PDB file of N, CA and C in Angstrom:
ATOM      1  N   UNK B   1       0.831  -1.167   0.000  1.00  0.00           N
ATOM      2  CA  UNK B   1       0.000   0.000   0.000  1.00  0.00           C
ATOM      3  C   UNK B   1       0.890   1.250   0.000  1.00  0.00           C
ATOM      4  N   UNK B   2       0.585   2.200  -0.872  1.00  0.00           N
ATOM      5  CA  UNK B   2       1.338   3.449  -0.961  1.00  0.00           C
ATOM      6  C   UNK B   2       0.770   4.446   0.042  1.00  0.00           C
ATOM      7  N   UNK B   3       1.660   5.134   0.764  1.00  0.00           N
ATOM      8  CA  UNK B   3       1.258   6.169   1.709  1.00  0.00           C
ATOM      9  C   UNK B   3       2.106   7.417   1.488  1.00  0.00           C
ATOM     10  N   UNK B   4       1.632   8.521   2.052  1.00  0.00           N
ATOM     11  CA  UNK B   4       2.318   9.805   1.935  1.00  0.00           C
ATOM     12  C   UNK B   4       2.662  10.286   3.326  1.00  0.00           C
ATOM     13  N   UNK B   5       3.943  10.457   3.579  1.00  0.00           N
ATOM     14  CA  UNK B   5       4.435  10.886   4.882  1.00  0.00           C
ATOM     15  C   UNK B   5       4.708  12.387   4.799  1.00  0.00           C
ATOM     16  N   UNK B   6       3.984  13.153   5.606  1.00  0.00           N
ATOM     17  CA  UNK B   6       4.147  14.605   5.627  1.00  0.00           C
ATOM     18  C   UNK B   6       4.927  14.997   6.869  1.00  0.00           C
ATOM     19  N   UNK B   7       5.940  15.834   6.680  1.00  0.00           N
ATOM     20  CA  UNK B   7       6.808  16.264   7.776  1.00  0.00           C
ATOM     21  C   UNK B   7       6.761  17.786   7.860  1.00  0.00           C
ATOM     22  N   UNK B   8       6.406  18.276   9.037  1.00  0.00           N
ATOM     23  CA  UNK B   8       6.369  19.712   9.313  1.00  0.00           C
ATOM     24  C   UNK B   8       7.439  20.011  10.346  1.00  0.00           C
ATOM     25  N   UNK B   9       8.531  20.618   9.907  1.00  0.00           N
ATOM     26  CA  UNK B   9       9.635  20.995  10.792  1.00  0.00           C
ATOM     27  C   UNK B   9       9.436  22.446  11.223  1.00  0.00           C
ATOM     28  N   UNK B  10       9.602  22.707  12.519  1.00  0.00           N
ATOM     29  CA  UNK B  10       9.442  24.057  13.046  1.00  0.00           C
ATOM     30  C   UNK B  10      10.345  24.230  14.255  1.00  0.00           C
ATOM     31  N   UNK B  11      10.348  25.428  14.817  1.00  0.00           N
ATOM     32  CA  UNK B  11      11.308  25.724  15.882  1.00  0.00           C
ATOM     33  C   UNK B  11      11.119  24.880  17.138  1.00  0.00           C
ATOM     34  N   UNK B  12       9.967  24.292  17.322  1.00  0.00           N
ATOM     35  CA  UNK B  12       9.704  23.491  18.519  1.00  0.00           C
ATOM     36  C   UNK B  12       9.877  21.996  18.283  1.00  0.00           C
ATOM     37  N   UNK B  13      10.251  21.609  17.083  1.00  0.00           N
ATOM     38  CA  UNK B  13      10.444  20.196  16.773  1.00  0.00           C
ATOM     39  C   UNK B  13       9.870  19.848  15.422  1.00  0.00           C
ATOM     40  N   UNK B  14       9.255  18.693  15.339  1.00  0.00           N
ATOM     41  CA  UNK B  14       8.655  18.285  14.072  1.00  0.00           C
ATOM     42  C   UNK B  14       7.372  17.512  14.334  1.00  0.00           C
ATOM     43  N   UNK B  15       6.467  17.625  13.389  1.00  0.00           N
ATOM     44  CA  UNK B  15       5.222  16.863  13.410  1.00  0.00           C
ATOM     45  C   UNK B  15       5.222  16.004  12.150  1.00  0.00           C
ATOM     46  N   UNK B  16       4.847  14.758  12.307  1.00  0.00           N
ATOM     47  CA  UNK B  16       4.831  13.825  11.187  1.00  0.00           C
ATOM     48  C   UNK B  16       3.463  13.156  11.146  1.00  0.00           C
ATOM     49  N   UNK B  17       2.881  13.131   9.962  1.00  0.00           N
ATOM     50  CA  UNK B  17       1.602  12.441   9.766  1.00  0.00           C
ATOM     51  C   UNK B  17       1.696  11.597   8.502  1.00  0.00           C
ATOM     52  N   UNK B  18       0.933  10.522   8.490  1.00  0.00           N
ATOM     53  CA  UNK B  18       0.905   9.620   7.340  1.00  0.00           C
ATOM     54  C   UNK B  18      -0.508   9.643   6.756  1.00  0.00           C
ATOM     55  N   UNK B  19      -0.586   9.802   5.443  1.00  0.00           N
ATOM     56  CA  UNK B  19      -1.869   9.898   4.752  1.00  0.00           C
ATOM     57  C   UNK B  19      -1.959   8.846   3.659  1.00  0.00           C
ATOM     58  N   UNK B  20      -3.164   8.396   3.403  1.00  0.00           N
ATOM     59  CA  UNK B  20      -3.398   7.449   2.328  1.00  0.00           C
ATOM     60  C   UNK B  20      -3.507   8.130   0.970  1.00  0.00           C
ATOM     61  N   UNK B  21      -3.809   9.443   0.978  1.00  0.00           N
ATOM     62  CA  UNK B  21      -3.940  10.201  -0.268  1.00  0.00           C
ATOM     63  C   UNK B  21      -3.034  11.425  -0.206  1.00  0.00           C
ATOM     64  N   UNK B  22      -2.371  11.700  -1.314  1.00  0.00           N
ATOM     65  CA  UNK B  22      -1.470  12.844  -1.372  1.00  0.00           C
ATOM     66  C   UNK B  22      -2.219  14.153  -1.131  1.00  0.00           C
ATOM     67  N   UNK B  23      -3.423  14.273  -1.662  1.00  0.00           N
ATOM     68  CA  UNK B  23      -4.169  15.516  -1.490  1.00  0.00           C
ATOM     69  C   UNK B  23      -4.501  15.800  -0.024  1.00  0.00           C
ATOM     70  N   UNK B  24      -4.615  14.748   0.792  1.00  0.00           N
ATOM     71  CA  UNK B  24      -4.842  14.967   2.221  1.00  0.00           C
ATOM     72  C   UNK B  24      -3.602  15.547   2.901  1.00  0.00           C
ATOM     73  N   UNK B  25      -2.425  15.148   2.442  1.00  0.00           N
ATOM     74  CA  UNK B  25      -1.188  15.724   2.973  1.00  0.00           C
ATOM     75  C   UNK B  25      -1.109  17.204   2.615  1.00  0.00           C
ATOM     76  N   UNK B  26      -1.493  17.544   1.382  1.00  0.00           N
ATOM     77  CA  UNK B  26      -1.498  18.951   0.976  1.00  0.00           C
ATOM     78  C   UNK B  26      -2.557  19.756   1.727  1.00  0.00           C
ATOM     79  N   UNK B  27      -3.666  19.129   2.066  1.00  0.00           N
ATOM     80  CA  UNK B  27      -4.688  19.817   2.863  1.00  0.00           C
ATOM     81  C   UNK B  27      -4.135  20.161   4.241  1.00  0.00           C
ATOM     82  N   UNK B  28      -3.349  19.251   4.828  1.00  0.00           N
ATOM     83  CA  UNK B  28      -2.740  19.530   6.127  1.00  0.00           C
ATOM     84  C   UNK B  28      -1.766  20.703   6.003  1.00  0.00           C
ATOM     85  N   UNK B  29      -0.987  20.731   4.935  1.00  0.00           N
ATOM     86  CA  UNK B  29      -0.050  21.833   4.681  1.00  0.00           C
ATOM     87  C   UNK B  29      -0.809  23.164   4.618  1.00  0.00           C
ATOM     88  N   UNK B  30      -1.917  23.186   3.880  1.00  0.00           N
ATOM     89  CA  UNK B  30      -2.735  24.400   3.791  1.00  0.00           C
ATOM     90  C   UNK B  30      -3.336  24.772   5.141  1.00  0.00           C
ATOM     91  N   UNK B  31      -3.748  23.777   5.906  1.00  0.00           N
ATOM     92  CA  UNK B  31      -4.346  24.016   7.221  1.00  0.00           C
ATOM     93  C   UNK B  31      -3.341  24.683   8.162  1.00  0.00           C
ATOM     94  N   UNK B  32      -2.107  24.212   8.153  1.00  0.00           N
ATOM     95  CA  UNK B  32      -1.050  24.811   8.978  1.00  0.00           C
ATOM     96  C   UNK B  32      -0.843  26.261   8.568  1.00  0.00           C
ATOM     97  N   UNK B  33      -0.750  26.492   7.272  1.00  0.00           N
ATOM     98  CA  UNK B  33      -0.535  27.846   6.758  1.00  0.00           C
ATOM     99  C   UNK B  33      -1.689  28.765   7.146  1.00  0.00           C
ATOM    100  N   UNK B  34      -2.904  28.281   7.001  1.00  0.00           N
ATOM    101  CA  UNK B  34      -4.077  29.087   7.345  1.00  0.00           C
ATOM    102  C   UNK B  34      -4.072  29.449   8.831  1.00  0.00           C
ATOM    103  N   UNK B  35      -3.697  28.493   9.665  1.00  0.00           N
ATOM    104  CA  UNK B  35      -3.672  28.703  11.121  1.00  0.00           C
ATOM    105  C   UNK B  35      -2.623  29.726  11.542  1.00  0.00           C
ATOM    106  N   UNK B  36      -1.468  29.734  10.883  1.00  0.00           N
ATOM    107  CA  UNK B  36      -0.346  30.562  11.329  1.00  0.00           C
ATOM    108  C   UNK B  36      -0.107  31.817  10.495  1.00  0.00           C
ATOM    109  N   UNK B  37      -0.812  31.983   9.387  1.00  0.00           N
ATOM    110  CA  UNK B  37      -0.528  33.091   8.476  1.00  0.00           C
ATOM    111  C   UNK B  37      -0.544  34.445   9.188  1.00  0.00           C
ATOM    112  N   UNK B  38      -1.631  34.764   9.867  1.00  0.00           N
ATOM    113  CA  UNK B  38      -1.767  36.087  10.494  1.00  0.00           C
ATOM    114  C   UNK B  38      -0.703  36.343  11.557  1.00  0.00           C
ATOM    115  N   UNK B  39      -0.291  35.322  12.264  1.00  0.00           N
ATOM    116  CA  UNK B  39       0.730  35.485  13.298  1.00  0.00           C
ATOM    117  C   UNK B  39       2.123  35.659  12.712  1.00  0.00           C
ATOM    118  N   UNK B  40       2.404  34.964  11.628  1.00  0.00           N
ATOM    119  CA  UNK B  40       3.756  34.964  11.069  1.00  0.00           C
ATOM    120  C   UNK B  40       3.954  35.953   9.920  1.00  0.00           C
ATOM    121  N   UNK B  41       2.905  36.213   9.157  1.00  0.00           N
ATOM    122  CA  UNK B  41       3.035  37.069   7.969  1.00  0.00           C
ATOM    123  C   UNK B  41       1.896  38.108   7.976  1.00  0.00           C
ATOM    124  N   UNK B  42       1.799  38.902   9.028  1.00  0.00           N
ATOM    125  CA  UNK B  42       0.649  39.807   9.152  1.00  0.00           C
ATOM    126  C   UNK B  42       0.603  40.934   8.114  1.00  0.00           C
ATOM    127  N   UNK B  43       1.734  41.284   7.525  1.00  0.00           N
ATOM    128  CA  UNK B  43       1.780  42.396   6.578  1.00  0.00           C
ATOM    129  C   UNK B  43       1.423  42.009   5.148  1.00  0.00           C
ATOM    130  N   UNK B  44       1.237  40.718   4.900  1.00  0.00           N
ATOM    131  CA  UNK B  44       0.897  40.270   3.552  1.00  0.00           C
ATOM    132  C   UNK B  44      -0.491  39.641   3.569  1.00  0.00           C
ATOM    133  N   UNK B  45      -1.311  39.942   2.569  1.00  0.00           N
ATOM    134  CA  UNK B  45      -2.632  39.324   2.529  1.00  0.00           C
ATOM    135  C   UNK B  45      -2.522  37.817   2.261  1.00  0.00           C
ATOM    136  N   UNK B  46      -3.423  37.076   2.881  1.00  0.00           N
ATOM    137  CA  UNK B  46      -3.439  35.633   2.694  1.00  0.00           C
ATOM    138  C   UNK B  46      -3.940  35.318   1.278  1.00  0.00           C
ATOM    139  N   UNK B  47      -3.214  34.503   0.531  1.00  0.00           N
ATOM    140  CA  UNK B  47      -3.677  34.162  -0.818  1.00  0.00           C
ATOM    141  C   UNK B  47      -4.913  33.269  -0.764  1.00  0.00           C
ATOM    142  N   UNK B  48      -5.684  33.304  -1.823  1.00  0.00           N
ATOM    143  CA  UNK B  48      -6.892  32.475  -1.880  1.00  0.00           C
ATOM    144  C   UNK B  48      -6.584  31.042  -2.291  1.00  0.00           C
ATOM    145  N   UNK B  49      -5.501  30.846  -3.019  1.00  0.00           N
ATOM    146  CA  UNK B  49      -5.113  29.499  -3.440  1.00  0.00           C
ATOM    147  C   UNK B  49      -3.641  29.274  -3.110  1.00  0.00           C
ATOM    148  N   UNK B  50      -3.272  28.044  -3.014  1.00  0.00           N
ATOM    149  CA  UNK B  50      -1.871  27.641  -2.756  1.00  0.00           C
ATOM    150  C   UNK B  50      -1.317  28.300  -1.491  1.00  0.00           C
ATOM    151  N   UNK B  51      -2.140  28.434  -0.472  1.00  0.00           N
ATOM    152  CA  UNK B  51      -1.709  29.103   0.759  1.00  0.00           C
ATOM    153  C   UNK B  51      -0.532  28.377   1.411  1.00  0.00           C
ATOM    154  N   UNK B  52      -0.563  27.047   1.400  1.00  0.00           N
ATOM    155  CA  UNK B  52       0.528  26.287   2.005  1.00  0.00           C
ATOM    156  C   UNK B  52       1.843  26.518   1.299  1.00  0.00           C
ATOM    157  N   UNK B  53       1.804  26.517  -0.034  1.00  0.00           N
ATOM    158  CA  UNK B  53       3.027  26.751  -0.809  1.00  0.00           C
ATOM    159  C   UNK B  53       3.589  28.143  -0.527  1.00  0.00           C
ATOM    160  N   UNK B  54       2.712  29.146  -0.513  1.00  0.00           N
ATOM    161  CA  UNK B  54       3.153  30.522  -0.279  1.00  0.00           C
ATOM    162  C   UNK B  54       3.692  30.705   1.142  1.00  0.00           C
ATOM    163  N   UNK B  55       2.990  30.136   2.106  1.00  0.00           N
ATOM    164  CA  UNK B  55       3.412  30.259   3.502  1.00  0.00           C
ATOM    165  C   UNK B  55       4.808  29.668   3.701  1.00  0.00           C
ATOM    166  N   UNK B  56       5.009  28.458   3.240  1.00  0.00           N
ATOM    167  CA  UNK B  56       6.302  27.807   3.473  1.00  0.00           C
ATOM    168  C   UNK B  56       7.409  28.404   2.601  1.00  0.00           C
ATOM    169  N   UNK B  57       7.064  29.033   1.508  1.00  0.00           N
ATOM    170  CA  UNK B  57       8.061  29.770   0.728  1.00  0.00           C
ATOM    171  C   UNK B  57       8.579  30.954   1.542  1.00  0.00           C
ATOM    172  N   UNK B  58       7.661  31.720   2.118  1.00  0.00           N
ATOM    173  CA  UNK B  58       8.049  32.871   2.939  1.00  0.00           C
ATOM    174  C   UNK B  58       8.820  32.417   4.184  1.00  0.00           C
ATOM    175  N   UNK B  59       8.326  31.389   4.840  1.00  0.00           N
ATOM    176  CA  UNK B  59       8.991  30.908   6.052  1.00  0.00           C
ATOM    177  C   UNK B  59      10.371  30.340   5.731  1.00  0.00           C
ATOM    178  N   UNK B  60      10.508  29.707   4.579  1.00  0.00           N
ATOM    179  CA  UNK B  60      11.815  29.197   4.171  1.00  0.00           C
ATOM    180  C   UNK B  60      12.808  30.319   3.918  1.00  0.00           C
ATOM    181  N   UNK B  61      12.323  31.402   3.310  1.00  0.00           N
ATOM    182  CA  UNK B  61      13.191  32.562   3.081  1.00  0.00           C
ATOM    183  C   UNK B  61      13.600  33.202   4.405  1.00  0.00           C
ATOM    184  N   UNK B  62      12.698  33.183   5.360  1.00  0.00           N
ATOM    185  CA  UNK B  62      12.958  33.791   6.669  1.00  0.00           C
ATOM    186  C   UNK B  62      13.836  32.916   7.549  1.00  0.00           C
ATOM    187  N   UNK B  63      13.524  31.617   7.622  1.00  0.00           N
ATOM    188  CA  UNK B  63      14.185  30.731   8.585  1.00  0.00           C
ATOM    189  C   UNK B  63      15.030  29.628   7.964  1.00  0.00           C
ATOM    190  N   UNK B  64      15.033  29.519   6.658  1.00  0.00           N
ATOM    191  CA  UNK B  64      15.817  28.462   6.017  1.00  0.00           C
ATOM    192  C   UNK B  64      15.287  27.087   6.378  1.00  0.00           C
ATOM    193  N   UNK B  65      16.176  26.202   6.755  1.00  0.00           N
ATOM    194  CA  UNK B  65      15.787  24.832   7.091  1.00  0.00           C
ATOM    195  C   UNK B  65      15.117  24.709   8.447  1.00  0.00           C
ATOM    196  N   UNK B  66      14.981  25.801   9.190  1.00  0.00           N
ATOM    197  CA  UNK B  66      14.385  25.733  10.522  1.00  0.00           C
ATOM    198  C   UNK B  66      12.874  25.526  10.456  1.00  0.00           C
ATOM    199  N   UNK B  67      12.246  25.893   9.341  1.00  0.00           N
ATOM    200  CA  UNK B  67      10.804  25.676   9.203  1.00  0.00           C
ATOM    201  C   UNK B  67      10.500  25.309   7.754  1.00  0.00           C
ATOM    202  N   UNK B  68       9.982  24.107   7.576  1.00  0.00           N
ATOM    203  CA  UNK B  68       9.618  23.673   6.231  1.00  0.00           C
ATOM    204  C   UNK B  68       8.604  22.547   6.307  1.00  0.00           C
ATOM    205  N   UNK B  69       8.050  22.226   5.165  1.00  0.00           N
ATOM    206  CA  UNK B  69       7.064  21.158   5.046  1.00  0.00           C
ATOM    207  C   UNK B  69       7.469  20.296   3.863  1.00  0.00           C
ATOM    208  N   UNK B  70       7.459  19.003   4.057  1.00  0.00           N
ATOM    209  CA  UNK B  70       7.799  18.107   2.952  1.00  0.00           C
ATOM    210  C   UNK B  70       6.851  16.909   2.945  1.00  0.00           C
ATOM    211  N   UNK B  71       6.660  16.360   1.763  1.00  0.00           N
ATOM    212  CA  UNK B  71       5.819  15.178   1.596  1.00  0.00           C
ATOM    213  C   UNK B  71       6.634  14.115   0.854  1.00  0.00           C
ATOM    214  N   UNK B  72       6.654  12.925   1.405  1.00  0.00           N
ATOM    215  CA  UNK B  72       7.396  11.810   0.826  1.00  0.00           C
ATOM    216  C   UNK B  72       6.423  10.657   0.610  1.00  0.00           C
ATOM    217  N   UNK B  73       6.547   9.987  -0.519  1.00  0.00           N
ATOM    218  CA  UNK B  73       5.702   8.815  -0.716  1.00  0.00           C
ATOM    219  C   UNK B  73       6.552   7.558  -0.549  1.00  0.00           C
ATOM    220  N   UNK B  74       5.924   6.553   0.036  1.00  0.00           N
ATOM    221  CA  UNK B  74       6.617   5.304   0.270  1.00  0.00           C
ATOM    222  C   UNK B  74       5.580   4.179   0.342  1.00  0.00           C
ATOM    223  N   UNK B  75       6.053   2.993   0.424  1.00  0.00           N
ATOM    224  CA  UNK B  75       5.173   1.835   0.515  1.00  0.00           C
ATOM    225  C   UNK B  75       5.189   1.317   1.955  1.00  0.00           C
ATOM    226  N   UNK B  76       4.039   0.876   2.409  1.00  0.00           N
ATOM    227  CA  UNK B  76       3.950   0.205   3.710  1.00  0.00           C
ATOM    228  C   UNK B  76       4.359  -1.231   3.473  1.00  0.00           C
ATOM    229  N   UNK B  77       5.282  -1.697   4.274  1.00  0.00           N
ATOM    230  CA  UNK B  77       5.769  -3.058   4.119  1.00  0.00           C
ATOM    231  C   UNK B  77       5.231  -3.951   5.230  1.00  0.00           C
ATOM    232  N   UNK B  78       5.192  -5.220   4.957  1.00  0.00           N
ATOM    233  CA  UNK B  78       4.724  -6.183   5.954  1.00  0.00           C
ATOM    234  C   UNK B  78       3.219  -6.352   5.913  1.00  0.00           C
ATOM    235  N   UNK B  79       2.753  -7.251   6.715  1.00  0.00           N
ATOM    236  CA  UNK B  79       1.331  -7.570   6.792  1.00  0.00           C
ATOM    237  C   UNK B  79       0.695  -6.762   7.933  1.00  0.00           C
ATOM    238  N   UNK B  80      -0.542  -6.299   7.741  1.00  0.00           N
ATOM    239  CA  UNK B  80      -1.223  -5.613   8.844  1.00  0.00           C
ATOM    240  C   UNK B  80      -1.490  -6.586   9.983  1.00  0.00           C
ATOM    241  N   UNK B  81      -1.465  -6.039  11.180  1.00  0.00           N
ATOM    242  CA  UNK B  81      -1.692  -6.906  12.363  1.00  0.00           C
ATOM    243  C   UNK B  81      -3.151  -7.002  12.682  1.00  0.00           C
TER     244      UNK B  81
END
């Protein structure tokens, strides 16, 4: 079974979630951006589309590798218990 592992790195550590659909991983990315936009980027209007991409682009320019979001696809191995 193919899964999508989403990793959100930030100053307090990292959050990792596994999704069965890639679009669900992107929804989580957008959700994070929507939640933090006003606190982190108050001088720029929130975009109507691709909010996650825009948010992490700005945060990457500001903090480099200290804050980013990545999605990796992999296969689940072994038999379910």
